[in-house]
CSV table of C-alpha atoms in Angstrom, one decimal:
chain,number,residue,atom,x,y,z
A,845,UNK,CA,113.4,71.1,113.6
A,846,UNK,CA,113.7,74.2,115.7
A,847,UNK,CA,113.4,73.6,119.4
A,848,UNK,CA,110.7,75.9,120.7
A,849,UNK,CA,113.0,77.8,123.4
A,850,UNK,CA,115.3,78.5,119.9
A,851,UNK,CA,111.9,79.5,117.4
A,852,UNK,CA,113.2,82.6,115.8
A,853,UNK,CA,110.2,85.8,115.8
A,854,UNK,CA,108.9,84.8,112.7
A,855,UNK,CA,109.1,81.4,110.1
A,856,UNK,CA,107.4,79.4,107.4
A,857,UNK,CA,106.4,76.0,108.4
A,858,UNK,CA,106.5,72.7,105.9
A,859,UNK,CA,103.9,70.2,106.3
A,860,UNK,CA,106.1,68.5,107.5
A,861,UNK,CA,106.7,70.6,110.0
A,862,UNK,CA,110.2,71.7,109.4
A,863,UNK,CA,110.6,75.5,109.9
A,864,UNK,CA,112.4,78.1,108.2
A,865,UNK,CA,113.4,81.2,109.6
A,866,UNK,CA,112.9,84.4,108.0
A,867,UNK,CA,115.3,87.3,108.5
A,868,UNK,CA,114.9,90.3,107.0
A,869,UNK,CA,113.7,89.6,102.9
A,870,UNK,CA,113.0,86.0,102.5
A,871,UNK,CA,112.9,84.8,98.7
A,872,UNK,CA,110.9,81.9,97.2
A,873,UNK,CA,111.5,80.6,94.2
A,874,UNK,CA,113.0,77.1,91.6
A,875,UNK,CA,116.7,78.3,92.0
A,876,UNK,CA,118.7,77.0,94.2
A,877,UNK,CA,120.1,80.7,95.4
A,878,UNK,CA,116.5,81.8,96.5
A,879,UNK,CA,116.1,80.9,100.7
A,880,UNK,CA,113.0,78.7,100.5
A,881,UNK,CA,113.8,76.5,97.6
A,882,UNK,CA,110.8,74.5,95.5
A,883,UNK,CA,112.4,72.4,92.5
A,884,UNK,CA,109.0,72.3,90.3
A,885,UNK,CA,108.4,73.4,87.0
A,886,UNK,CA,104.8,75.0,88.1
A,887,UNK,CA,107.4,77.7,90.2
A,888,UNK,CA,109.0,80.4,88.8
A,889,UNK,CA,112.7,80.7,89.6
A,890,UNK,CA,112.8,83.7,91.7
A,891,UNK,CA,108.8,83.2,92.3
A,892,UNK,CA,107.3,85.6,95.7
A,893,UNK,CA,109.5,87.1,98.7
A,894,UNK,CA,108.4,87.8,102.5
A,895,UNK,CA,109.6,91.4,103.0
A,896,UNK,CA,110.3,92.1,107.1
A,897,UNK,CA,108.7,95.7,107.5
A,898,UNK,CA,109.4,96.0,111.2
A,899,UNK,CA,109.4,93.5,114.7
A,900,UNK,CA,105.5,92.3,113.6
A,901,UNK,CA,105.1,92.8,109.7
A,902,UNK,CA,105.8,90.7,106.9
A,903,UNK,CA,104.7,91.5,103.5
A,904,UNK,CA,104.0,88.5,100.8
A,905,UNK,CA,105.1,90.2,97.0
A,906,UNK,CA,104.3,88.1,94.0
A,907,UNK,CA,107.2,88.5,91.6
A,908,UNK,CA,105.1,88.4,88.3
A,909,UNK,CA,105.3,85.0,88.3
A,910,UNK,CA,102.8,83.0,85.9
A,911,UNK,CA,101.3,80.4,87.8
A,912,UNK,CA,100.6,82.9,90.7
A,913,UNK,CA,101.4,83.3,94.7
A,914,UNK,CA,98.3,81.8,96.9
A,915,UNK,CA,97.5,82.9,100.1
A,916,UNK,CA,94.9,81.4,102.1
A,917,UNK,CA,93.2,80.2,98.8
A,918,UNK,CA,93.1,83.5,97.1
A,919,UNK,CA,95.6,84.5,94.3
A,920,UNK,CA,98.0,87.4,95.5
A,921,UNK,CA,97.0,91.0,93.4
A,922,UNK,CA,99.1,93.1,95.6
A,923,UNK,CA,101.7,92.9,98.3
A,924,UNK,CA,99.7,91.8,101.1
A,925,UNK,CA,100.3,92.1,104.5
A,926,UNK,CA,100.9,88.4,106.4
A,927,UNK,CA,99.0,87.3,109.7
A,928,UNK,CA,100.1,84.7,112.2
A,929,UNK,CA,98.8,81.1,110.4
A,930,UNK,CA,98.3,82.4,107.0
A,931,UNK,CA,98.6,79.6,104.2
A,932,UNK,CA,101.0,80.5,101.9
A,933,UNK,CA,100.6,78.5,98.1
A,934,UNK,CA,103.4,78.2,95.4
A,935,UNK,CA,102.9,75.9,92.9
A,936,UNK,CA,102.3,71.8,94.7
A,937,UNK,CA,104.1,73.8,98.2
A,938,UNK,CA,102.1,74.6,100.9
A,939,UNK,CA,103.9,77.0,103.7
A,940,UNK,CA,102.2,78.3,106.8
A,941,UNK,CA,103.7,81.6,108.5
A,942,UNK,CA,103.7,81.7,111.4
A,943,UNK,CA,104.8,84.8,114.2
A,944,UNK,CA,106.4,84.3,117.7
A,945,UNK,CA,104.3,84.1,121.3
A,946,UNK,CA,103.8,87.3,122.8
A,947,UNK,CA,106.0,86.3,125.1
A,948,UNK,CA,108.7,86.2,122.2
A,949,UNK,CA,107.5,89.5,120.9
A,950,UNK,CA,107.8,91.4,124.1
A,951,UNK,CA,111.3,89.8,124.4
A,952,UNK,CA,112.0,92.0,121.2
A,953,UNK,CA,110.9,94.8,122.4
A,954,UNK,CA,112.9,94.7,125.9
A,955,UNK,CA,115.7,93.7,123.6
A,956,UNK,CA,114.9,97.0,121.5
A,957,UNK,CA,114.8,99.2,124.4
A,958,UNK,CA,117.9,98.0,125.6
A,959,UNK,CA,120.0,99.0,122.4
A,960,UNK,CA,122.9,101.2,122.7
A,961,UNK,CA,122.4,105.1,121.9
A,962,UNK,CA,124.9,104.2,118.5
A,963,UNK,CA,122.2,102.1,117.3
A,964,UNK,CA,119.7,104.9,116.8
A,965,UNK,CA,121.5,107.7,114.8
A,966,UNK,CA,120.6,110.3,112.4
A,967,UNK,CA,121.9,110.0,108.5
A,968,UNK,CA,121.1,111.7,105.6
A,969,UNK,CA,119.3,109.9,102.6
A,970,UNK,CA,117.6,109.8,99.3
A,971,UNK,CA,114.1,108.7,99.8
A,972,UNK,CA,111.8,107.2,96.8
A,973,UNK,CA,108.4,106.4,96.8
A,974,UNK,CA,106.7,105.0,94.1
A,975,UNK,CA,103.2,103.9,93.5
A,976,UNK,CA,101.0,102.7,90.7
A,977,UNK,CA,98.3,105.5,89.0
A,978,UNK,CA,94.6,104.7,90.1
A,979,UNK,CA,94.9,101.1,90.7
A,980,UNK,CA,91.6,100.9,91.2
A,981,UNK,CA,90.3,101.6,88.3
A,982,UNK,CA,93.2,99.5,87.2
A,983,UNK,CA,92.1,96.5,89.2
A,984,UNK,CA,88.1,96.9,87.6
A,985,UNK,CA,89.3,97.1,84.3
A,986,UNK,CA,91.5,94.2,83.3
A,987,UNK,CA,90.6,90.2,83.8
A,988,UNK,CA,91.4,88.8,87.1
A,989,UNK,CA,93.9,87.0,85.9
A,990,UNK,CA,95.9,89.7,84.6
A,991,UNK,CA,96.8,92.1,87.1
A,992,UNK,CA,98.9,89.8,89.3
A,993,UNK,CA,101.4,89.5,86.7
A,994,UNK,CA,101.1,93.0,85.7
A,995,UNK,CA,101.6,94.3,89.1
A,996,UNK,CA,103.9,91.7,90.1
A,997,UNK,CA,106.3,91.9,87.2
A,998,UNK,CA,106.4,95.7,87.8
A,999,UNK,CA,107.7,95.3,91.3
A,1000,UNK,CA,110.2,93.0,90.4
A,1001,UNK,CA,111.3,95.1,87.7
A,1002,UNK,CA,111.6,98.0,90.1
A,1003,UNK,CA,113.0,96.1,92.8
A,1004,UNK,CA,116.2,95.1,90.3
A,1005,UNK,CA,116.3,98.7,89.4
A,1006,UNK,CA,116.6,99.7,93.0
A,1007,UNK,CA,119.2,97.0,93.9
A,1008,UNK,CA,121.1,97.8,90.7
A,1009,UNK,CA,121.9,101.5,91.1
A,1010,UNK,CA,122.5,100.8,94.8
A,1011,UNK,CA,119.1,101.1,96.5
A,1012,UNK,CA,116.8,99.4,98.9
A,1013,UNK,CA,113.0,99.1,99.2
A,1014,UNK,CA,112.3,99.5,102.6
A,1015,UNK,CA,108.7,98.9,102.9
A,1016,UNK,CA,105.9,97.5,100.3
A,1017,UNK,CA,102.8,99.5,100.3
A,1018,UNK,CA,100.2,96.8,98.3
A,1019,UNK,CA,100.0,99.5,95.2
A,1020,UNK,CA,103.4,100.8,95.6
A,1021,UNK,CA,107.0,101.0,97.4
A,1022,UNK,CA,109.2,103.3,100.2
A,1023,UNK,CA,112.9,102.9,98.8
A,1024,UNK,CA,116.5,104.9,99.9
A,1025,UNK,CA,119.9,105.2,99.4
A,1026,UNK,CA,122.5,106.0,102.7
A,1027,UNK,CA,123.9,109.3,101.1
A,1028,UNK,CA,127.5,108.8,100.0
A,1029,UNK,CA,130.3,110.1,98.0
A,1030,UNK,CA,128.7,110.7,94.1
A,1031,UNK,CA,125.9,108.7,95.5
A,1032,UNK,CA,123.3,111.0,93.4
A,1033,UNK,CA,125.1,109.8,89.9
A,1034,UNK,CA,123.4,106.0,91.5
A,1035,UNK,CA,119.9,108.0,92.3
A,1036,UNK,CA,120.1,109.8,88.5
A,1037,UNK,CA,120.4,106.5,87.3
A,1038,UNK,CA,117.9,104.9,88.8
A,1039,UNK,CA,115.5,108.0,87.9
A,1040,UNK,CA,116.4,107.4,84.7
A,1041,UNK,CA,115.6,103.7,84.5
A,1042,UNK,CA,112.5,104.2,86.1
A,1043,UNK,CA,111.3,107.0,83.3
A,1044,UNK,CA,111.9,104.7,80.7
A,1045,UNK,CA,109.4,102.3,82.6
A,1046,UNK,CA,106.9,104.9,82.8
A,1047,UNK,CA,107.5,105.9,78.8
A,1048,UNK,CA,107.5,101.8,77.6
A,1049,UNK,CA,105.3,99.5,80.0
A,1050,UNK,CA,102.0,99.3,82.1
A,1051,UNK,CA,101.1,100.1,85.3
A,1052,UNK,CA,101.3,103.9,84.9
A,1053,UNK,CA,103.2,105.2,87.9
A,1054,UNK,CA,104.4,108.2,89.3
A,1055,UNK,CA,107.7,108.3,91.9
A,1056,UNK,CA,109.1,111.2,93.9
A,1057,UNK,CA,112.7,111.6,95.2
A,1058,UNK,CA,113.4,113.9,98.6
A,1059,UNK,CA,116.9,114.4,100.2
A,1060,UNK,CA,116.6,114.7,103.8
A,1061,UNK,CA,117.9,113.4,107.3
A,1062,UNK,CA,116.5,110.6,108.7
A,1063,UNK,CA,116.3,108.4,112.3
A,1064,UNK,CA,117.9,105.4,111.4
A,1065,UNK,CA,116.5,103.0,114.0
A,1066,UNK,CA,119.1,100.0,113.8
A,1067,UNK,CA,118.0,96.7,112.4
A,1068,UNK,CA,114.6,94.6,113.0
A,1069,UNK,CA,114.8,91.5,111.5
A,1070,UNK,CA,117.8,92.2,109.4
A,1071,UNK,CA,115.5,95.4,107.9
A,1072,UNK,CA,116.4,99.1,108.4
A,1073,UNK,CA,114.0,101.1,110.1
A,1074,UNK,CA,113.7,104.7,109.1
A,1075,UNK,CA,111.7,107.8,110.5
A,1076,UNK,CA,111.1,111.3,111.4
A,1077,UNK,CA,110.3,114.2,109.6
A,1078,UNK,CA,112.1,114.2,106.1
A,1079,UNK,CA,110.3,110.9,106.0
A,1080,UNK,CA,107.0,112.3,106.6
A,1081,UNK,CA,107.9,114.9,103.9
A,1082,UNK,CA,108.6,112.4,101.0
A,1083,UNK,CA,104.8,110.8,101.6
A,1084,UNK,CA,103.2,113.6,101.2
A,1085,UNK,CA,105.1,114.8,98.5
A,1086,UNK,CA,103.6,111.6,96.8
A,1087,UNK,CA,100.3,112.9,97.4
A,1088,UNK,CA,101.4,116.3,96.0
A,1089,UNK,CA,102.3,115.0,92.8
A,1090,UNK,CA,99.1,112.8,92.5
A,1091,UNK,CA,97.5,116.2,93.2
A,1092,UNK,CA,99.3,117.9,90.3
A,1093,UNK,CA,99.1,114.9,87.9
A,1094,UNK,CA,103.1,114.9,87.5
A,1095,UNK,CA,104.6,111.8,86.9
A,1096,UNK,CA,107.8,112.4,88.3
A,1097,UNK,CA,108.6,115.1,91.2
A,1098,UNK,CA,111.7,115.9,93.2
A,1099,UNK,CA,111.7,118.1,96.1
A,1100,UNK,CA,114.3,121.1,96.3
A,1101,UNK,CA,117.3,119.5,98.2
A,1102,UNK,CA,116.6,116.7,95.9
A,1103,UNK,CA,116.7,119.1,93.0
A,1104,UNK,CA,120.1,120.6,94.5
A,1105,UNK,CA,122.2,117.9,94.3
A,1106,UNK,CA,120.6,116.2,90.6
A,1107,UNK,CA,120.3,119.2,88.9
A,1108,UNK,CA,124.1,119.0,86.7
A,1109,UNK,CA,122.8,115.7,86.2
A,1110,UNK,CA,119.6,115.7,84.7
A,1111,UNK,CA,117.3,117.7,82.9
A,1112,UNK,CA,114.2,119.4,85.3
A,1113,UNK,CA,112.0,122.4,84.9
A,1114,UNK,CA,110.1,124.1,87.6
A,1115,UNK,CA,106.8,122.9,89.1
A,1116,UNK,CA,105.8,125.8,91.4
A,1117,UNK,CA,105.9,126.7,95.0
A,1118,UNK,CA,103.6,124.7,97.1
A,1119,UNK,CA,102.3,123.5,100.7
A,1120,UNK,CA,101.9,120.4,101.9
A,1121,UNK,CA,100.2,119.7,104.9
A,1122,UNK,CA,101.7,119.4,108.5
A,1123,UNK,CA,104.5,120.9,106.9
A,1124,UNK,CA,104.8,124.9,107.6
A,1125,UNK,CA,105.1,127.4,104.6
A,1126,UNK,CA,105.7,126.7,100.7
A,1127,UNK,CA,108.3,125.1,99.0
A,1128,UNK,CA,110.1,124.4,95.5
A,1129,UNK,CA,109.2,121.6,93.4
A,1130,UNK,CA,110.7,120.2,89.9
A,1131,UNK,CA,109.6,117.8,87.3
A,1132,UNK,CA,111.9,115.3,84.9
């Protein structure tokens, strides 16, 4: 066990009461390589993760798996945001999660204001979000016991994608997901790929989705938790370009730096000039 001068910010908790640390994205699963291992048929072999989404939030994703992610008695639909004590269920397991003292949390945040000016820097980076179409309607329409699986097997499936051609999800959004890619040398033949990959989702499986792809320079905020925290204005710009394409029904939209550096690589037509709010004057979308 943990002494309790030692307890890291967050963990899961046996019934035992052994404790396991989580640091950045926690996995759950049968296989041995997952960080919370549970050797029982009823679990899938790369069953849920805990995503870190900052110093306080931790986000529960069912993988798709069959028998289902439980928290507090109540199969997961969605990536779901976790509070302190919440029951976590995976097959026979039962794992509380539990957060640090507020005393540990405001260690974390002196510790945070104390980082060196070459923690917090400026990069430039692709930025992806992607969320499902009208998941409400989806949720009304199918059986219950459907749209975990649905949903969850589409964010694994997108997840692999990302990690495949180089990317990282950064933050789950329950119907959806805020990905990037630190710009590098022929780093948009990875983002092409990925595009690619991801259209082919759209043209052969359920949920409908749309995604959208901006270029822009971020605050990179050094590490929380072993996660990446990004901000500022380019960041901003790729949510409501999101919006934007809901808006115009388009699956898939780029904005114009986006479009600058992708367009030897794929095939894209215009999608008009446009404002989006907080943002001042028009600017230049395109489709794929």
């Amino acid at each position: 066990m943990i002494p309790d001068d030692q307890a890291p910010l967050a963990w899961l908790e046996e019934v035992q009461g052994k404790r396991i640390p989580i640091q950045g994205t926690c996995s759950l699963g049968r296989a041995a390589s997952n960080q919370v291992a549970l050797p029982d048929e009823r679990v899938s072999r790369r069953h849920a993760i805990i995503h870190s989404q900052g110093a306080e939030e931790f986000c529960l994703v069912d993988l798709g798996s069959r028998n289902g992610t439980y928290l507090n008695g109540l199969r997961l639909i969605q990536p779901t945001q976790l509070q302190n004590n919440d029951l976590i269920q995976v097959g026979p397991f039962q794992l509380r999660f539990r957060l640090g003292t507020p005393g540990d949390l405001a260690h974390e945040e002196t510790q945070a204001c104390n980082r060196t000016a070459a923690e917090i820097r400026m990069g430039r980076c692709w930025l992806l979000v992607a969320d499902i179409i009208e998941s409400t309607k989806m949720l009304e329409s199918l059986p219950p016991d459907e749209v975990p699986l649905l949903t969850g097997q589409w964010l694994a499936e997108c997840k692999q994608t990302m990690e495949e051609h180089g990317g990282s999800i950064n933050q789950f959004l329950g119907d959806g997901f805020f990905a990037y890619w630190h710009d590098g040398e022929r780093k948009e033949v990875a983002v092409s790929r990925a595009l690619q990959s991801m259209k082919r989702m759209q043209e052969h499986a359920q949920p409908a989705f749309r995604v959208v792809v901006h270029y822009g320079q971020v605050i990179l905020g050094g590490l929380s938790l072993g996660e990446e925290r990004l901000s500022g204005r380019d960041v901003h710009f790729v949510f409501r370009l999101e919006k934007l394409a809901s808006g115009l029904a388009e699956p898939r939209l780029l904005s114009h730096p986006a479009w600058e550096r992708l367009a030897a690589l794929m095939e894209l037509r215009q999608a008009g000039r446009h404002a989006l709010p907080g943002f001042e004057g028009e600017f230049d979308f395109y489709a794929f």
